[in-house]
C-alpha positions as a Markdown table, in Angstrom:
| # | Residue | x | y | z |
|---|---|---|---|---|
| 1 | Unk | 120.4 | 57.0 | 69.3 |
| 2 | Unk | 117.4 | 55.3 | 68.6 |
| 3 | Unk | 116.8 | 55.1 | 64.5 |
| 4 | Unk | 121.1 | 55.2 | 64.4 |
| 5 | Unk | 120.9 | 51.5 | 65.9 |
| 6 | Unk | 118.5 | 50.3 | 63.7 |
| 7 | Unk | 120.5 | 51.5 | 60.9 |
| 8 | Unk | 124.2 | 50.0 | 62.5 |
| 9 | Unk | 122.3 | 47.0 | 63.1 |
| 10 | Unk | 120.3 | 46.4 | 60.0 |
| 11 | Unk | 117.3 | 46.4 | 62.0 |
| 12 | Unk | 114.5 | 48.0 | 59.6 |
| 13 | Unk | 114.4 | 45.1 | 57.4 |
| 14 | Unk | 113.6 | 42.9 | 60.3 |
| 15 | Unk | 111.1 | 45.5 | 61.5 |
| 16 | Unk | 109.2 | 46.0 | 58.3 |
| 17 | Unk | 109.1 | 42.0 | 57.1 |
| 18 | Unk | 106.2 | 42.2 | 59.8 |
| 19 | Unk | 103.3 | 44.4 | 59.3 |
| 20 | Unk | 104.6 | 47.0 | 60.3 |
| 21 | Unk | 104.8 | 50.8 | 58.5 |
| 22 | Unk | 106.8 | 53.6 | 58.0 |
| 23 | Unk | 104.3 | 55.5 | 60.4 |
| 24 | Unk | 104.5 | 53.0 | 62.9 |
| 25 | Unk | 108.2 | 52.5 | 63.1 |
| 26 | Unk | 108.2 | 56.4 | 63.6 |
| 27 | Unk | 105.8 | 56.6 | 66.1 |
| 28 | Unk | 107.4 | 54.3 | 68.2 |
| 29 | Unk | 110.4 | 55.6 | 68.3 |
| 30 | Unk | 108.8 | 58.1 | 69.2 |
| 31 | Unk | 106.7 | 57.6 | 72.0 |
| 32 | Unk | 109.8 | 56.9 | 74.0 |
| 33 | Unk | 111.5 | 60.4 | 73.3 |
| 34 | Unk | 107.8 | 61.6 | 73.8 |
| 35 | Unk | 107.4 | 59.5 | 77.3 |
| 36 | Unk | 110.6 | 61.0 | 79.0 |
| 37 | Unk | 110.2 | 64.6 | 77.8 |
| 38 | Unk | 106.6 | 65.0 | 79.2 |
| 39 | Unk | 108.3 | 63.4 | 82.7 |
| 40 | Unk | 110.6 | 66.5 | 82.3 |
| 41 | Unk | 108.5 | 69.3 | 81.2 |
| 42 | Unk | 104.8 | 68.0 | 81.9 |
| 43 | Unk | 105.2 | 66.9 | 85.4 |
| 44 | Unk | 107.1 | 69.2 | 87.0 |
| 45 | Unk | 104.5 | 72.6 | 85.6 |
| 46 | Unk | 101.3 | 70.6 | 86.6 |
| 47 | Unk | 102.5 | 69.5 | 90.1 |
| 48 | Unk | 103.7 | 73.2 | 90.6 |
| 49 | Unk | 100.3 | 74.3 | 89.8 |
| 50 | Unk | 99.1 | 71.6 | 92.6 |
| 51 | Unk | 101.4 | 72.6 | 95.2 |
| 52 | Unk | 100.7 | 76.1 | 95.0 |
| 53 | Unk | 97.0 | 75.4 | 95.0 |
| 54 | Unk | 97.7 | 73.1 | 97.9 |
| 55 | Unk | 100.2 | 75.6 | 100.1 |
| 56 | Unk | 97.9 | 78.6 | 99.2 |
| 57 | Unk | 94.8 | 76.9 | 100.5 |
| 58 | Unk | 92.6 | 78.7 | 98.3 |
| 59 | Unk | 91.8 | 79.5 | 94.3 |
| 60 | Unk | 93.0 | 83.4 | 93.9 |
| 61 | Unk | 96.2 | 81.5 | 92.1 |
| 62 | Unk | 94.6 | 80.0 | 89.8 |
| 63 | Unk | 91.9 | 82.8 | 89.2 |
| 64 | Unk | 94.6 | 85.8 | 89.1 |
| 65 | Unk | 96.2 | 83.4 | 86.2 |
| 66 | Unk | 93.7 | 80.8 | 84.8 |
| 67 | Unk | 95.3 | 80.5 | 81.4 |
| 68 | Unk | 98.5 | 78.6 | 83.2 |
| 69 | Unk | 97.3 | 75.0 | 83.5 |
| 70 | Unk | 97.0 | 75.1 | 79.4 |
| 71 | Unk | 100.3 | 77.4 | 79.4 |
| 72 | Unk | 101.9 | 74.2 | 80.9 |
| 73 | Unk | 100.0 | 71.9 | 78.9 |
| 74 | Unk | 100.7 | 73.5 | 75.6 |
| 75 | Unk | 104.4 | 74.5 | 75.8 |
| 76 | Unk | 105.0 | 71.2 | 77.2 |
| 77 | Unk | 103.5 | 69.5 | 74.3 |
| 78 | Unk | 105.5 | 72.1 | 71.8 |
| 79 | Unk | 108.6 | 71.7 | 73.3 |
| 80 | Unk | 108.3 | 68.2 | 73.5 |
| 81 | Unk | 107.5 | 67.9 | 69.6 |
| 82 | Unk | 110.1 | 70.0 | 69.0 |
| 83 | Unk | 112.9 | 68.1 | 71.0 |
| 84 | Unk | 111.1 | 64.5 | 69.9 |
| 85 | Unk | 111.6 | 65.4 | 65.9 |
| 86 | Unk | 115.0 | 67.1 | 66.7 |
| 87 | Unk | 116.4 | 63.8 | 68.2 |
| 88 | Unk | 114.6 | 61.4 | 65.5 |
| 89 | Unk | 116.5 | 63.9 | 62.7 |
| 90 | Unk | 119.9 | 63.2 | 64.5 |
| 91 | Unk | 119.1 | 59.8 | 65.4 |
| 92 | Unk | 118.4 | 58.7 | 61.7 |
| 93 | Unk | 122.1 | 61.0 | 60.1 |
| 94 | Unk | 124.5 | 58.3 | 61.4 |
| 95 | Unk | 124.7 | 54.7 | 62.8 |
| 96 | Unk | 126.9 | 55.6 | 65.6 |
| 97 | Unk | 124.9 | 56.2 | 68.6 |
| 98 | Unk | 128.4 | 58.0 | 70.1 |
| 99 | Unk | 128.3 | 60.5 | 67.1 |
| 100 | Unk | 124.8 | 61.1 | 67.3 |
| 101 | Unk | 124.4 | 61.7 | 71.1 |
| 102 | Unk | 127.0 | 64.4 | 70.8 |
| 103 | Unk | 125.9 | 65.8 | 67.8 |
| 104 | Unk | 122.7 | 66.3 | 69.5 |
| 105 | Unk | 124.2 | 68.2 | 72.3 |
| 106 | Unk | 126.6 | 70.2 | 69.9 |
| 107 | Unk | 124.2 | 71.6 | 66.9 |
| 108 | Unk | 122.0 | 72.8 | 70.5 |
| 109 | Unk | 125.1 | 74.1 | 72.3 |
| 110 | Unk | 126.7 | 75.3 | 69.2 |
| 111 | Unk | 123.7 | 77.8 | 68.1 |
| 112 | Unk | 123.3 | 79.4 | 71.3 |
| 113 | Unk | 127.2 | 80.2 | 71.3 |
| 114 | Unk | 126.8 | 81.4 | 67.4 |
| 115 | Unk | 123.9 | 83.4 | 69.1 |
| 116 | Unk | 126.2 | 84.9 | 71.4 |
| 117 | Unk | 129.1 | 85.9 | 69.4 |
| 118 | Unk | 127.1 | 88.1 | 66.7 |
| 119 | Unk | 124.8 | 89.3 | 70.0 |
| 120 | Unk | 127.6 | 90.3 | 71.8 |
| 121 | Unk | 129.3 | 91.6 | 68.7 |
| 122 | Unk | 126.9 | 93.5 | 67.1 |
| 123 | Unk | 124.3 | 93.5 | 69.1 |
| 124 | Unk | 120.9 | 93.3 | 67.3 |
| 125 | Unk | 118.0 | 90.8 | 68.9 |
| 126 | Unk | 117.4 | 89.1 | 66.0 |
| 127 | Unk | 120.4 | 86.8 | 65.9 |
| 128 | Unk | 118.2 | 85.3 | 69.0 |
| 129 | Unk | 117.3 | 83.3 | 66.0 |
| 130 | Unk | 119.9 | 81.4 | 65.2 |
| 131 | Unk | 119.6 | 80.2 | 69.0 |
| 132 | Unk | 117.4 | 76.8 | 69.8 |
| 133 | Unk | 117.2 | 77.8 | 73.3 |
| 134 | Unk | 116.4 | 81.5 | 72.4 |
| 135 | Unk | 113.8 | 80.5 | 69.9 |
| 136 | Unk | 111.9 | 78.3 | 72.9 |
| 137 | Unk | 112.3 | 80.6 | 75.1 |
| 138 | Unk | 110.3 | 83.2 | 72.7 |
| 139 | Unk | 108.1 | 81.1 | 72.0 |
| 140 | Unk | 107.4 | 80.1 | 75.9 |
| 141 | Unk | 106.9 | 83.9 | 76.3 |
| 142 | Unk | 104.0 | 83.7 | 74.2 |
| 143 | Unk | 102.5 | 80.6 | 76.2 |
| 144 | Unk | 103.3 | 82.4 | 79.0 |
| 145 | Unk | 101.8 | 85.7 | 78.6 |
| 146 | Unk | 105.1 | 87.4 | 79.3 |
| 147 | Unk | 107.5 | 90.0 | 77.6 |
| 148 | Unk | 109.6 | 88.3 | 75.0 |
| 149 | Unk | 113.5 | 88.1 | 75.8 |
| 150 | Unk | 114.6 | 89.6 | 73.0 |
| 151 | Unk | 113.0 | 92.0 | 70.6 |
| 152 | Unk | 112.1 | 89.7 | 68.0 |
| 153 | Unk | 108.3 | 88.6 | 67.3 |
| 154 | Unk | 107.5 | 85.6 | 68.9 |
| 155 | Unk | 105.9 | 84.4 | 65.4 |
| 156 | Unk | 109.4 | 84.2 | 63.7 |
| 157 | Unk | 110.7 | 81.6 | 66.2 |
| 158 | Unk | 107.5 | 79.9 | 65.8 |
| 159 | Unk | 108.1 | 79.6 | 62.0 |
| 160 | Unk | 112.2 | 78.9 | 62.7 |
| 161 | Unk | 111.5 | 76.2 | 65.4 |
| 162 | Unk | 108.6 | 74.8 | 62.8 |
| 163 | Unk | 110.7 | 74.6 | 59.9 |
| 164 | Unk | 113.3 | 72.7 | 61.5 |
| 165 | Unk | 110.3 | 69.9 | 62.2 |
| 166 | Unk | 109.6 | 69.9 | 58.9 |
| 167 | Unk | 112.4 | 69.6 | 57.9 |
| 168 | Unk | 113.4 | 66.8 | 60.7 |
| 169 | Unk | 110.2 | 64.9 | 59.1 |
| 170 | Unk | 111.5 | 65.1 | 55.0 |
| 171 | Unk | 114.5 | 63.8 | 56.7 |
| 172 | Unk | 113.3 | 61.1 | 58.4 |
| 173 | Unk | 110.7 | 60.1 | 55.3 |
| 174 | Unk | 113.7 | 59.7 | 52.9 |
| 175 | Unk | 116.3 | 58.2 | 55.8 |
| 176 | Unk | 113.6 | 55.3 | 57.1 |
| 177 | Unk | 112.6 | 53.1 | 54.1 |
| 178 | Unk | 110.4 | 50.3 | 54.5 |
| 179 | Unk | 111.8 | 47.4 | 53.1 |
| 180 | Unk | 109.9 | 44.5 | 51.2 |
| 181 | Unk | 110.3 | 41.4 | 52.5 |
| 182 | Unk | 109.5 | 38.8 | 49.4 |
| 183 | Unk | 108.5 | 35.4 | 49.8 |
């Protein structure tokens, strides 16, 4: 984990006795997580959009859907903030980067089973909201102009997925303390 070695190693001290802040310690951390999910979500949409242009020859592509260059660009972006202050939240819980990476994986894996017990069990759409990979994929429908998944308003896995950022950001603000360094 990224903040999880800082914190095994006693690293923030070190950090902060430069002039360095909260913010800046954050952001990057950050820009790493940030670098290697655009690689994976960024990349791959705009050069489709490029090869089809290219293979096609022409423009009715992109004018039958002009809204899908910023379709890529914005769900990109959103699912790379939501992934970048998901690992950060992880990251800063423990000092064991072991724990963390599989906790990580689990909490993710672990909703979309809870999903599909109660979905299977009683099945009623909105326990798609106790997935993470339900909830992006609702929210991709609406960046995507296409028919939700589930029937379940986009909006409320908007405000789920949000929430949990929020709440990944308290954590972090209370977790990573700058440290004064006194002379």
């Amino acid at each position: 984990g990224l903040i999880s070695d800082d914190l095994k190693h006693n690293s923030l001290q070190l950090y902060f006795a430069r002039p360095l802040t909260k913010r800046g310690y954050l952001l990057g951390k950050a820009n790493v997580i940030v670098f290697f999910l655009l690689l994976l979500t960024l990349v791959p949409g705009l050069v489709f959009i490029i090869f089809k242009l290219l293979f096609a020859g022409d423009f009715r592509f992109l004018a039958s859907y002009p809204w899908l260059p910023l379709s890529v660009i914005g769900y990109s972006l959103f699912v790379t903030g939501f992934f970048c202050s998901y690992t950060l939240l992880f990251s800063s819980l423990s000092k064991n980067r072991r724990y963390v990476s599989i906790l990580i994986f689990a909490v993710y894996l672990f909703s979309d089973i809870l999903f599909g017990f109660f979905y299977e069990n009683y099945k009623k759409p909105a326990f798609a909201l106790l997935s993470l990979k339900a909830n992006l994929q609702q929210v991709g429908s609406w960046f995507f102009r296409l028919k939700p998944a589930y029937a379940v308003p986009w909006y409320w896995s908007l405000l789920i997925l949000l929430a949990f950022g929020i709440a990944a950001s308290i954590v972090l603000n209370k977790k990573v303390r700058g440290v004064e360094v006194v002379k």
